[in-house]
Amino acid sequence: IIMSTHDNLKSLAEAYFEGKISLEEERQLFAFINDNDDKKKQFYEYEENWKKHYASEDTIKAWQKVYNRMQVA
């Protein structure tokens, strides 16, 4: 997967939030967004937008648990 455009990143990020990407795609996504702060910022903006429009309260709580675990590691 080559994420050279805004739309590609957005599409893959949304698939990630919905749990619809493979482990390899996830690895590539995070390698891409961790490349620089602008990409990371854009990813988190997509996440906030997705949560506002699509995520249930339970989903948001589950994501918070994941983030908390990532902070500890």
Coordinates of C-alpha atoms in Angstrom, one line a residue:
I1 CA 0.0 0.0 0.0
I2 CA 1.4 3.3 -1.0
M3 CA -0.1 6.3 0.8
S4 CA 1.0 9.1 -1.3
T5 CA -2.2 11.1 -1.1
H6 CA -4.5 12.6 1.4
D7 CA -7.3 10.4 0.2
N8 CA -5.3 7.2 0.5
L9 CA -4.4 8.0 4.1
K10 CA -7.9 9.0 5.0
S11 CA -9.4 5.8 3.5
L12 CA -6.9 3.5 5.2
A13 CA -7.3 5.4 8.5
E14 CA -11.1 5.0 8.4
A15 CA -10.7 1.3 7.6
Y16 CA -8.4 1.0 10.6
F17 CA -10.9 2.7 12.9
E18 CA -13.5 0.3 11.7
G19 CA -11.2 -2.7 12.3
K20 CA -11.1 -3.6 8.6
I21 CA -7.4 -3.7 7.8
S22 CA -4.9 -6.5 7.9
L23 CA -1.9 -6.5 10.3
E24 CA 0.4 -5.7 7.4
E25 CA -1.8 -2.7 6.4
E26 CA -1.8 -1.5 10.0
R27 CA 2.0 -1.8 10.2
Q28 CA 2.3 0.2 7.0
L29 CA -0.2 2.8 8.2
F30 CA 1.7 3.4 11.4
A31 CA 5.1 3.5 9.7
F32 CA 3.6 6.1 7.4
I33 CA 2.0 8.3 10.0
N34 CA 5.0 8.1 12.4
D35 CA 7.2 9.4 9.6
N36 CA 6.5 13.0 10.6
D37 CA 4.4 15.1 12.9
D38 CA 2.2 16.5 10.1
K39 CA 1.1 13.0 9.0
K40 CA 0.4 12.0 12.7
K41 CA -1.6 15.2 13.2
Q42 CA -3.7 14.5 10.1
F43 CA -4.3 10.9 11.3
Y44 CA -5.6 12.1 14.7
E45 CA -7.8 14.7 13.0
Y46 CA -9.3 11.9 10.9
E47 CA -9.8 9.9 14.1
E48 CA -11.6 12.7 15.9
N49 CA -13.9 13.3 12.8
W50 CA -14.6 9.5 12.6
K51 CA -15.5 9.4 16.3
K52 CA -17.9 12.4 16.0
H53 CA -19.7 10.8 13.1
Y54 CA -19.5 7.1 13.4
A55 CA -18.3 5.8 16.8
S56 CA -20.6 4.8 19.6
E57 CA -19.8 5.6 23.2
D58 CA -18.7 2.0 23.8
T59 CA -16.3 2.3 20.8
I60 CA -14.8 5.5 22.2
K61 CA -14.3 3.9 25.6
A62 CA -12.6 0.8 24.0
W63 CA -10.3 3.1 22.0
Q64 CA -9.3 5.0 25.1
K65 CA -8.3 1.7 26.8
V66 CA -6.1 0.9 23.8
Y67 CA -4.4 4.4 23.9
N68 CA -3.9 4.0 27.7
R69 CA -2.1 0.7 27.1
M70 CA 0.0 2.3 24.3
Q71 CA 1.1 5.0 26.7
V72 CA 2.3 2.5 29.3
A73 CA 4.3 0.4 26.8

